[in-house]
Amino acid sequence: MHRRNFGRLLAAATFALAVTTAMVPAPVAAQTEKTITGGFDVGPGGFPGNFNPQTATAGFTWLNTYFEPLVIYTSDLSKLVGALASDFAVGEDNLTYTFKLVETNWHDGKPFTSADVKFTLELAKNAESGSIFAARLAGIASIETPDEHTAVVKLSKPNSAFLSVLSQVMMLPEHALSSMDVKEIAKSPWWSTKPVGTGPFKFTKYVSDQYVEMAAYDGYRGGRPKVDRLINRYFANPAAAVSALSAGEIQFTFAEPDDAKTFKGNDNFRVIEGDSYVVNYIGFNHRAGIWNDLRVRQAVMHAIDRNAIISSLFGGAAKLANCGYVAPQLVPKDLSDYAYDPQKAKDLLAEAGWEKINGDKPIPWLTYYNTPQVANVMAAIQAMLAQVGINVVPRALDVPSYNGIVRSEKWPDFPLVYAGLQNGPNPASLNVGLNAAQIPPAGNNIMRVEMPQLTEALNTAMAETDPAQADAKWQQVCREMNAQLPWSPMWVASRYGVVSGKLQDFFWTPAPGGGPFVSHPEKWDIAP
Amino acid sequence: MLQYILRRAAVGLLMLLALTVLIFTLLRLTPGDPIDAYINPSVPMSASDLVVLRTRLGLDQPLPVQYLAWLGAAVTGDFGYSIQRGGEPVLPLVLGRIGPTILLMFSGLAISVVVGIATGILAAVRRNELTDLSLSTAAFVGISSPAFLTALLGLYMFAVVLRWVPAGGMLTPGAPFSVGDLMAHLILPAVLLSIGHGALIMRYMRSSLLEVLSQDYVRTARAKGVREFWVIVKHAVRNALLPVITLIGSTIGIAIGGAIFIESVFDWPGMGLLMINAVVRRDYPVIMCATLLTGACVILVNLLTDIAYAAVDPRIKVA
């Protein structure tokens, strides 16, 4: 072939390539407006695509940028303070809650009043609206509105968890929603097209599966936000969000521990580390029949070198848990620490007659955690349990499959799980998972724990509304858990967020379900 | 002929119906339903709330009742509401995803065809030279590289390290629409999508052209004094392209699969990402509608192909 002819051929091919790619110009120039873009719904605290706060189990970090509850946790999650309630008080009967409301307007200019509070709480209490708070607010006997800026809520019986639940109930505008059929409210396009809240940012646009955009609300009572726009980008997984953060396209995201490590020591980023408030445990299915003997459950605790796992697999970023809590005020000093002692584990199993109970038959061990770290943790525990004669076989499932199995009655499918349960900031959250009255289908006690003393301790603590007395009651719950081992508590791992160095006055805490907590989005700023 | 078309169309409809029954049944055989996808296992939640939600969504009804209710609404064009998206209507949601998938798929296909054919020709005319060896080696690497690996490596290299292109999405969030922005987001996933397919086309083109170049009529053309460029372009490439075109047509299905995977890595808002999210969240209305539309497309393409064959080749019995 002549070189000249070949050259023409090559030129033709190059031209064809050029035609395909010539239209690709440089990316769009940076916006002049101040914009913060983040992956606010990435990770366990997010709930992408759900804009109705009454059907959301998480995602409150983002929802709280435009909706607000009456009361809210401080950013360290230590106590509840007023949000849309300027002041609140609990009556001596422990049944009457009086909320004084702030003077503010909805994003559409209408005033926020006690009628909105009454409307919202009644809607949240009505299960027909699809609200996930219905059962938790069932104890509301009445809601009175003596004037526009006062709402009085009366309960039928004392509930120490009431204010904590209320912190996730975002106030909604009566004037915008009251004309809708209650059963249709959850399906309404209002939530994703024109919702109005009272928060520092107002809803502008939702591009399905891509992002939500907010604009600064000039009339916010805390002052106009410092940035003009806030964008919440959606990602298929945390790794994709971390890539976007590394590439400078977003300024914040949740990060898995391994990803967070790569940002440590990098001056362009700030790593936020905090308590996940989720206690990880090895859950015994109490109806499986093989865990009935307390000595077997104690043996599991003694067989696992938790300190070694925390130091080697968590890199020290986890706290040991000897009951369902780790907050110091809820954990008494006299707990057994179930130190690593494989010989003691073997002796306990021998005393209990483990050979006859199960022996070396494989025990399926389910989890819904699909991270490499948990796979390593479970492999380590599998090896440790094998050394004392307990043969567990880890199996990771997707969340719906896991929930489908553990909420059903399929005992052989889940004699053992590796799971987590929120243990704060409201200590009452464990009641749903451990009280005998909460065994499915009534509640969320998926391990079917039926321990009378533990149930009694939970009931006593639940009814205690005096904060000074409550901690002692919750300590008793912790004591019962430690002694009876309804589960083998393991640890509470740290959770991470990574922030671009460009962000200023940005508050975030790895709160359960994303909070909400006092995060002052109106103060967030970004350097040019 | 009309009778043939009508008969094939009727068969197509029956196939679609069978597909919906199959998908509906398979979905319900998997453990977990939309309510189970709602529950964060780490967040304590009251079961009674979920029972109400289950009733409201009709998930407490027997499966045949649920299926017939879905089918009855679907024939009127009502595919219901997405369970996990706060009531977003399903049909516009799914229809809105067809465009991005077609854009990504055909961009990838166009690049793979152009690059594959060009490099195939180059390798064939430079047979056993360094160019051929280099291109063939590259093609082997391209064919044997798993798509997830090339996608992740490409993402890391060009978006994270070099920052030449965005790391994901179809448009810059919040920015006004521009073709340039779209192309900047499209180029990397499209190129990565084209790698395996392009490498395959290159191999086919090379071997096909080599075979044609050894034919008598090529030798005759050269003997007649036709210049080498025209021998290759006019005489050889045209004939060598026939099996390659067959390959391109038959592997469009593979391209759709590749596009679905690339969509999930690059957060490209197409059918693939929609379906993956819907499956993970057990969002049945979305899964059913997306499956039905994809199935309808495949059946329609097959129908058109059969009709085209019948029209072109009278030997195919149409009576």
mmCIF file with all atom_site columns, C-alpha atoms in Angstrom, chain A residues 21-184:
data_model
loop_
_atom_site.group_PDB
_atom_site.id
_atom_site.type_symbol
_atom_site.label_atom_id
_atom_site.label_alt_id
_atom_site.label_comp_id
_atom_site.label_asym_id
_atom_site.label_entity_id
_atom_site.label_seq_id
_atom_site.pdbx_PDB_ins_code
_atom_site.Cartn_x
_atom_site.Cartn_y
_atom_site.Cartn_z
_atom_site.occupancy
_atom_site.B_iso_or_equiv
_atom_site.pdbx_formal_charge
_atom_site.auth_seq_id
_atom_site.auth_comp_id
_atom_site.auth_asym_id
_atom_site.auth_atom_id
_atom_site.pdbx_PDB_model_num
ATOM 1   C CA . THR A 1 21  ? -15.486 14.658 19.711 1.00 0.00 ? 21  THR A CA 1
ATOM 2   C CA . ALA A 1 22  ? -15.133 18.193 18.335 1.00 0.00 ? 22  ALA A CA 1
ATOM 3   C CA . MET A 1 23  ? -18.394 19.265 19.915 1.00 0.00 ? 23  MET A CA 1
ATOM 4   C CA . VAL A 1 24  ? -17.032 18.698 23.384 1.00 0.00 ? 24  VAL A CA 1
ATOM 5   C CA . PRO A 1 25  ? -16.243 22.111 24.800 1.00 0.00 ? 25  PRO A CA 1
ATOM 6   C CA . ALA A 1 26  ? -14.766 22.979 28.156 1.00 0.00 ? 26  ALA A CA 1
ATOM 7   C CA . PRO A 1 27  ? -17.007 22.523 31.203 1.00 0.00 ? 27  PRO A CA 1
ATOM 8   C CA . VAL A 1 28  ? -19.316 25.381 32.119 1.00 0.00 ? 28  VAL A CA 1
ATOM 9   C CA . ALA A 1 29  ? -17.630 28.294 33.833 1.00 0.00 ? 29  ALA A CA 1
ATOM 10  C CA . ALA A 1 30  ? -18.012 28.602 37.560 1.00 0.00 ? 30  ALA A CA 1
ATOM 11  C CA . GLN A 1 31  ? -21.204 30.242 38.795 1.00 0.00 ? 31  GLN A CA 1
ATOM 12  C CA . THR A 1 32  ? -20.948 33.768 40.119 1.00 0.00 ? 32  THR A CA 1
ATOM 13  C CA . GLU A 1 33  ? -23.491 33.085 42.844 1.00 0.00 ? 33  GLU A CA 1
ATOM 14  C CA . LYS A 1 34  ? -22.237 31.540 46.058 1.00 0.00 ? 34  LYS A CA 1
ATOM 15  C CA . THR A 1 35  ? -23.296 27.924 45.910 1.00 0.00 ? 35  THR A CA 1
ATOM 16  C CA . ILE A 1 36  ? -22.616 25.044 48.262 1.00 0.00 ? 36  ILE A CA 1
ATOM 17  C CA . THR A 1 37  ? -23.081 21.613 46.735 1.00 0.00 ? 37  THR A CA 1
ATOM 18  C CA . GLY A 1 38  ? -23.008 18.533 48.915 1.00 0.00 ? 38  GLY A CA 1
ATOM 19  C CA . GLY A 1 39  ? -23.951 14.904 49.128 1.00 0.00 ? 39  GLY A CA 1
ATOM 20  C CA . PHE A 1 40  ? -26.297 15.528 52.042 1.00 0.00 ? 40  PHE A CA 1
ATOM 21  C CA . ASP A 1 41  ? -28.278 12.348 51.496 1.00 0.00 ? 41  ASP A CA 1
ATOM 22  C CA . VAL A 1 42  ? -25.300 10.011 51.115 1.00 0.00 ? 42  VAL A CA 1
ATOM 23  C CA . GLY A 1 43  ? -24.811 7.304  53.734 1.00 0.00 ? 43  GLY A CA 1
ATOM 24  C CA . PRO A 1 44  ? -26.880 6.082  56.671 1.00 0.00 ? 44  PRO A CA 1
ATOM 25  C CA . GLY A 1 45  ? -28.186 9.547  57.591 1.00 0.00 ? 45  GLY A CA 1
ATOM 26  C CA . GLY A 1 46  ? -29.661 10.211 54.152 1.00 0.00 ? 46  GLY A CA 1
ATOM 27  C CA . PHE A 1 47  ? -32.916 9.374  52.415 1.00 0.00 ? 47  PHE A CA 1
ATOM 28  C CA . PRO A 1 48  ? -32.592 10.465 48.763 1.00 0.00 ? 48  PRO A CA 1
ATOM 29  C CA . GLY A 1 49  ? -35.741 11.216 46.820 1.00 0.00 ? 49  GLY A CA 1
ATOM 30  C CA . ASN A 1 50  ? -38.024 11.461 49.815 1.00 0.00 ? 50  ASN A CA 1
ATOM 31  C CA . PHE A 1 51  ? -39.295 14.960 50.460 1.00 0.00 ? 51  PHE A CA 1
ATOM 32  C CA . ASN A 1 52  ? -42.164 14.251 52.802 1.00 0.00 ? 52  ASN A CA 1
ATOM 33  C CA . PRO A 1 53  ? -40.715 14.527 56.316 1.00 0.00 ? 53  PRO A CA 1
ATOM 34  C CA . GLN A 1 54  ? -43.616 12.529 57.729 1.00 0.00 ? 54  GLN A CA 1
ATOM 35  C CA . THR A 1 55  ? -42.656 9.450  55.671 1.00 0.00 ? 55  THR A CA 1
ATOM 36  C CA . ALA A 1 56  ? -38.878 9.838  55.969 1.00 0.00 ? 56  ALA A CA 1
ATOM 37  C CA . THR A 1 57  ? -36.954 7.630  58.383 1.00 0.00 ? 57  THR A CA 1
ATOM 38  C CA . ALA A 1 58  ? -33.765 9.605  57.752 1.00 0.00 ? 58  ALA A CA 1
ATOM 39  C CA . GLY A 1 59  ? -32.432 12.499 55.692 1.00 0.00 ? 59  GLY A CA 1
ATOM 40  C CA . PHE A 1 60  ? -33.211 15.125 58.324 1.00 0.00 ? 60  PHE A CA 1
ATOM 41  C CA . THR A 1 61  ? -29.903 16.952 57.793 1.00 0.00 ? 61  THR A CA 1
ATOM 42  C CA . TRP A 1 62  ? -31.191 18.049 54.407 1.00 0.00 ? 62  TRP A CA 1
ATOM 43  C CA . LEU A 1 63  ? -34.897 18.368 55.218 1.00 0.00 ? 63  LEU A CA 1
ATOM 44  C CA . ASN A 1 64  ? -33.913 20.686 58.071 1.00 0.00 ? 64  ASN A CA 1
ATOM 45  C CA . THR A 1 65  ? -32.492 23.236 55.650 1.00 0.00 ? 65  THR A CA 1
ATOM 46  C CA . TYR A 1 66  ? -36.047 24.157 54.617 1.00 0.00 ? 66  TYR A CA 1
ATOM 47  C CA . PHE A 1 67  ? -38.439 22.602 57.138 1.00 0.00 ? 67  PHE A CA 1
ATOM 48  C CA . GLU A 1 68  ? -38.153 23.052 60.897 1.00 0.00 ? 68  GLU A CA 1
ATOM 49  C CA . PRO A 1 69  ? -39.486 21.131 63.908 1.00 0.00 ? 69  PRO A CA 1
ATOM 50  C CA . LEU A 1 70  ? -40.780 22.687 67.137 1.00 0.00 ? 70  LEU A CA 1
ATOM 51  C CA . VAL A 1 71  ? -37.802 21.459 69.129 1.00 0.00 ? 71  VAL A CA 1
ATOM 52  C CA . ILE A 1 72  ? -34.395 20.316 67.990 1.00 0.00 ? 72  ILE A CA 1
ATOM 53  C CA . TYR A 1 73  ? -31.258 18.677 69.397 1.00 0.00 ? 73  TYR A CA 1
ATOM 54  C CA . THR A 1 74  ? -28.171 20.794 69.948 1.00 0.00 ? 74  THR A CA 1
ATOM 55  C CA . SER A 1 75  ? -25.344 20.020 67.556 1.00 0.00 ? 75  SER A CA 1
ATOM 56  C CA . ASP A 1 76  ? -23.673 17.735 70.117 1.00 0.00 ? 76  ASP A CA 1
ATOM 57  C CA . LEU A 1 77  ? -27.033 15.946 70.565 1.00 0.00 ? 77  LEU A CA 1
ATOM 58  C CA . SER A 1 78  ? -26.863 16.459 74.315 1.00 0.00 ? 78  SER A CA 1
ATOM 59  C CA . LYS A 1 79  ? -30.187 18.265 74.827 1.00 0.00 ? 79  LYS A CA 1
ATOM 60  C CA . LEU A 1 80  ? -33.331 19.541 73.149 1.00 0.00 ? 80  LEU A CA 1
ATOM 61  C CA . VAL A 1 81  ? -33.780 23.247 72.528 1.00 0.00 ? 81  VAL A CA 1
ATOM 62  C CA . GLY A 1 82  ? -36.477 25.272 70.801 1.00 0.00 ? 82  GLY A CA 1
ATOM 63  C CA . ALA A 1 83  ? -36.600 25.654 67.023 1.00 0.00 ? 83  ALA A CA 1
ATOM 64  C CA . LEU A 1 84  ? -40.028 26.890 65.917 1.00 0.00 ? 84  LEU A CA 1
ATOM 65  C CA . ALA A 1 85  ? -40.922 26.898 69.592 1.00 0.00 ? 85  ALA A CA 1
ATOM 66  C CA . SER A 1 86  ? -39.219 29.842 71.259 1.00 0.00 ? 86  SER A CA 1
ATOM 67  C CA . ASP A 1 87  ? -39.963 28.242 74.592 1.00 0.00 ? 87  ASP A CA 1
ATOM 68  C CA . PHE A 1 88  ? -41.504 25.009 75.801 1.00 0.00 ? 88  PHE A CA 1
ATOM 69  C CA . ALA A 1 89  ? -42.510 23.633 79.164 1.00 0.00 ? 89  ALA A CA 1
ATOM 70  C CA . VAL A 1 90  ? -43.761 20.340 80.551 1.00 0.00 ? 90  VAL A CA 1
ATOM 71  C CA . GLY A 1 91  ? -46.565 20.567 83.138 1.00 0.00 ? 91  GLY A CA 1
ATOM 72  C CA . GLU A 1 92  ? -46.307 19.019 86.598 1.00 0.00 ? 92  GLU A CA 1
ATOM 73  C CA . ASP A 1 93  ? -48.657 16.262 85.497 1.00 0.00 ? 93  ASP A CA 1
ATOM 74  C CA . ASN A 1 94  ? -46.035 15.210 82.940 1.00 0.00 ? 94  ASN A CA 1
ATOM 75  C CA . LEU A 1 95  ? -48.861 15.212 80.420 1.00 0.00 ? 95  LEU A CA 1
ATOM 76  C CA . THR A 1 96  ? -49.176 18.832 79.298 1.00 0.00 ? 96  THR A CA 1
ATOM 77  C CA . TYR A 1 97  ? -46.631 20.348 76.916 1.00 0.00 ? 97  TYR A CA 1
ATOM 78  C CA . THR A 1 98  ? -46.906 24.075 76.210 1.00 0.00 ? 98  THR A CA 1
ATOM 79  C CA . PHE A 1 99  ? -45.087 25.524 73.217 1.00 0.00 ? 99  PHE A CA 1
ATOM 80  C CA . LYS A 1 100 ? -44.622 29.246 72.710 1.00 0.00 ? 100 LYS A CA 1
ATOM 81  C CA . LEU A 1 101 ? -44.056 29.810 69.001 1.00 0.00 ? 101 LEU A CA 1
ATOM 82  C CA . VAL A 1 102 ? -41.607 32.121 67.250 1.00 0.00 ? 102 VAL A CA 1
ATOM 83  C CA . GLU A 1 103 ? -42.917 34.859 64.980 1.00 0.00 ? 103 GLU A CA 1
ATOM 84  C CA . THR A 1 104 ? -41.987 33.898 61.468 1.00 0.00 ? 104 THR A CA 1
ATOM 85  C CA . ASN A 1 105 ? -43.417 33.409 58.004 1.00 0.00 ? 105 ASN A CA 1
ATOM 86  C CA . TRP A 1 106 ? -43.603 30.497 55.620 1.00 0.00 ? 106 TRP A CA 1
ATOM 87  C CA . HIS A 1 107 ? -41.567 30.802 52.416 1.00 0.00 ? 107 HIS A CA 1
ATOM 88  C CA . ASP A 1 108 ? -44.729 31.956 50.603 1.00 0.00 ? 108 ASP A CA 1
ATOM 89  C CA . GLY A 1 109 ? -45.172 34.865 53.013 1.00 0.00 ? 109 GLY A CA 1
ATOM 90  C CA . LYS A 1 110 ? -48.053 33.478 55.106 1.00 0.00 ? 110 LYS A CA 1
ATOM 91  C CA . PRO A 1 111 ? -47.523 33.642 58.898 1.00 0.00 ? 111 PRO A CA 1
ATOM 92  C CA . PHE A 1 112 ? -46.634 30.528 60.885 1.00 0.00 ? 112 PHE A CA 1
ATOM 93  C CA . THR A 1 113 ? -49.212 30.004 63.649 1.00 0.00 ? 113 THR A CA 1
ATOM 94  C CA . SER A 1 114 ? -50.404 27.505 66.228 1.00 0.00 ? 114 SER A CA 1
ATOM 95  C CA . ALA A 1 115 ? -52.980 26.311 63.664 1.00 0.00 ? 115 ALA A CA 1
ATOM 96  C CA . ASP A 1 116 ? -50.065 24.958 61.619 1.00 0.00 ? 116 ASP A CA 1
ATOM 97  C CA . VAL A 1 117 ? -48.791 23.104 64.697 1.00 0.00 ? 117 VAL A CA 1
ATOM 98  C CA . LYS A 1 118 ? -52.204 21.561 65.326 1.00 0.00 ? 118 LYS A CA 1
ATOM 99  C CA . PHE A 1 119 ? -52.577 20.629 61.642 1.00 0.00 ? 119 PHE A CA 1
ATOM 100 C CA . THR A 1 120 ? -49.092 19.075 61.455 1.00 0.00 ? 120 THR A CA 1
ATOM 101 C CA . LEU A 1 121 ? -49.378 17.018 64.628 1.00 0.00 ? 121 LEU A CA 1
ATOM 102 C CA . GLU A 1 122 ? -52.834 15.754 63.690 1.00 0.00 ? 122 GLU A CA 1
ATOM 103 C CA . LEU A 1 123 ? -51.575 14.808 60.255 1.00 0.00 ? 123 LEU A CA 1
ATOM 104 C CA . ALA A 1 124 ? -48.500 13.071 61.707 1.00 0.00 ? 124 ALA A CA 1
ATOM 105 C CA . LYS A 1 125 ? -50.708 11.194 64.168 1.00 0.00 ? 125 LYS A CA 1
ATOM 106 C CA . ASN A 1 126 ? -53.061 10.050 61.421 1.00 0.00 ? 126 ASN A CA 1
ATOM 107 C CA . ALA A 1 127 ? -51.744 6.796  59.980 1.00 0.00 ? 127 ALA A CA 1
ATOM 108 C CA . GLU A 1 128 ? -53.860 7.274  56.855 1.00 0.00 ? 128 GLU A CA 1
ATOM 109 C CA . SER A 1 129 ? -51.508 10.033 55.780 1.00 0.00 ? 129 SER A CA 1
ATOM 110 C CA . GLY A 1 130 ? -48.715 7.444  55.550 1.00 0.00 ? 130 GLY A CA 1
ATOM 111 C CA . SER A 1 131 ? -46.961 9.106  58.493 1.00 0.00 ? 131 SER A CA 1
ATOM 112 C CA . ILE A 1 132 ? -44.356 6.942  60.169 1.00 0.00 ? 132 ILE A CA 1
ATOM 113 C CA . PHE A 1 133 ? -44.887 8.875  63.404 1.00 0.00 ? 133 PHE A CA 1
ATOM 114 C CA . ALA A 1 134 ? -48.481 7.746  63.871 1.00 0.00 ? 134 ALA A CA 1
ATOM 115 C CA . ALA A 1 135 ? -47.818 5.133  66.545 1.00 0.00 ? 135 ALA A CA 1
ATOM 116 C CA . ARG A 1 136 ? -45.235 7.258  68.325 1.00 0.00 ? 136 ARG A CA 1
ATOM 117 C CA . LEU A 1 137 ? -47.677 10.164 68.537 1.00 0.00 ? 137 LEU A CA 1
ATOM 118 C CA . ALA A 1 138 ? -50.700 8.009  69.362 1.00 0.00 ? 138 ALA A CA 1
ATOM 119 C CA . GLY A 1 139 ? -50.488 9.173  72.985 1.00 0.00 ? 139 GLY A CA 1
ATOM 120 C CA . ILE A 1 140 ? -51.547 12.720 72.026 1.00 0.00 ? 140 ILE A CA 1
ATOM 121 C CA . ALA A 1 141 ? -54.974 13.238 73.598 1.00 0.00 ? 141 ALA A CA 1
ATOM 122 C CA . SER A 1 142 ? -55.572 16.800 72.396 1.00 0.00 ? 142 SER A CA 1
ATOM 123 C CA . ILE A 1 143 ? -53.930 19.826 70.812 1.00 0.00 ? 143 ILE A CA 1
ATOM 124 C CA . GLU A 1 144 ? -55.194 23.229 71.887 1.00 0.00 ? 144 GLU A CA 1
ATOM 125 C CA . THR A 1 145 ? -54.392 26.599 70.356 1.00 0.00 ? 145 THR A CA 1
ATOM 126 C CA . PRO A 1 146 ? -55.267 29.275 72.949 1.00 0.00 ? 146 PRO A CA 1
ATOM 127 C CA . ASP A 1 147 ? -53.725 31.945 70.721 1.00 0.00 ? 147 ASP A CA 1
ATOM 128 C CA . GLU A 1 148 ? -51.810 32.210 67.447 1.00 0.00 ? 148 GLU A CA 1
ATOM 129 C CA . HIS A 1 149 ? -48.463 31.795 69.149 1.00 0.00 ? 149 HIS A CA 1
ATOM 130 C CA . THR A 1 150 ? -49.245 29.119 71.706 1.00 0.00 ? 150 THR A CA 1
ATOM 131 C CA . ALA A 1 151 ? -49.883 25.414 71.223 1.00 0.00 ? 151 ALA A CA 1
ATOM 132 C CA . VAL A 1 152 ? -50.718 23.073 74.102 1.00 0.00 ? 152 VAL A CA 1
ATOM 133 C CA . VAL A 1 153 ? -50.359 19.351 73.583 1.00 0.00 ? 153 VAL A CA 1
ATOM 134 C CA . LYS A 1 154 ? -51.870 16.951 76.111 1.00 0.00 ? 154 LYS A CA 1
ATOM 135 C CA . LEU A 1 155 ? -50.842 13.314 76.342 1.00 0.00 ? 155 LEU A CA 1
ATOM 136 C CA . SER A 1 156 ? -52.978 10.453 77.614 1.00 0.00 ? 156 SER A CA 1
ATOM 137 C CA . LYS A 1 157 ? -50.027 9.013  79.587 1.00 0.00 ? 157 LYS A CA 1
ATOM 138 C CA . PRO A 1 158 ? -46.476 10.167 80.381 1.00 0.00 ? 158 PRO A CA 1
ATOM 139 C CA . ASN A 1 159 ? -43.953 9.500  77.621 1.00 0.00 ? 159 ASN A CA 1
ATOM 140 C CA . SER A 1 160 ? -40.294 10.326 78.178 1.00 0.00 ? 160 SER A CA 1
ATOM 141 C CA . ALA A 1 161 ? -39.623 10.003 74.449 1.00 0.00 ? 161 ALA A CA 1
ATOM 142 C CA . PHE A 1 162 ? -42.286 12.491 73.335 1.00 0.00 ? 162 PHE A CA 1
ATOM 143 C CA . LEU A 1 163 ? -40.082 15.568 72.855 1.00 0.00 ? 163 LEU A CA 1
ATOM 144 C CA . SER A 1 164 ? -37.420 13.494 71.141 1.00 0.00 ? 164 SER A CA 1
ATOM 145 C CA . VAL A 1 165 ? -39.984 12.195 68.630 1.00 0.00 ? 165 VAL A CA 1
ATOM 146 C CA . LEU A 1 166 ? -41.255 15.730 68.182 1.00 0.00 ? 166 LEU A CA 1
ATOM 147 C CA . SER A 1 167 ? -37.771 16.849 67.142 1.00 0.00 ? 167 SER A CA 1
ATOM 148 C CA . GLN A 1 168 ? -38.229 14.912 63.882 1.00 0.00 ? 168 GLN A CA 1
ATOM 149 C CA . VAL A 1 169 ? -41.761 16.113 63.168 1.00 0.00 ? 169 VAL A CA 1
ATOM 150 C CA . MET A 1 170 ? -41.273 19.003 60.746 1.00 0.00 ? 170 MET A CA 1
ATOM 151 C CA . MET A 1 171 ? -43.947 21.687 60.845 1.00 0.00 ? 171 MET A CA 1
ATOM 152 C CA . LEU A 1 172 ? -46.065 21.909 57.688 1.00 0.00 ? 172 LEU A CA 1
ATOM 153 C CA . PRO A 1 173 ? -48.216 24.753 56.330 1.00 0.00 ? 173 PRO A CA 1
ATOM 154 C CA . GLU A 1 174 ? -51.902 24.191 56.926 1.00 0.00 ? 174 GLU A CA 1
ATOM 155 C CA . HIS A 1 175 ? -52.884 26.666 54.196 1.00 0.00 ? 175 HIS A CA 1
ATOM 156 C CA . ALA A 1 176 ? -51.050 24.642 51.539 1.00 0.00 ? 176 ALA A CA 1
ATOM 157 C CA . LEU A 1 177 ? -52.003 21.099 52.546 1.00 0.00 ? 177 LEU A CA 1
ATOM 158 C CA . SER A 1 178 ? -55.329 21.160 54.370 1.00 0.00 ? 178 SER A CA 1
ATOM 159 C CA . SER A 1 179 ? -57.396 21.057 51.175 1.00 0.00 ? 179 SER A CA 1
ATOM 160 C CA . MET A 1 180 ? -55.859 17.725 50.130 1.00 0.00 ? 180 MET A CA 1
ATOM 161 C CA . ASP A 1 181 ? -57.402 14.379 50.950 1.00 0.00 ? 181 ASP A CA 1
ATOM 162 C CA . VAL A 1 182 ? -55.355 12.938 53.830 1.00 0.00 ? 182 VAL A CA 1
ATOM 163 C CA . LYS A 1 183 ? -54.910 9.640  51.992 1.00 0.00 ? 183 LYS A CA 1
ATOM 164 C CA . GLU A 1 184 ? -53.527 11.445 48.944 1.00 0.00 ? 184 GLU A CA 1
#
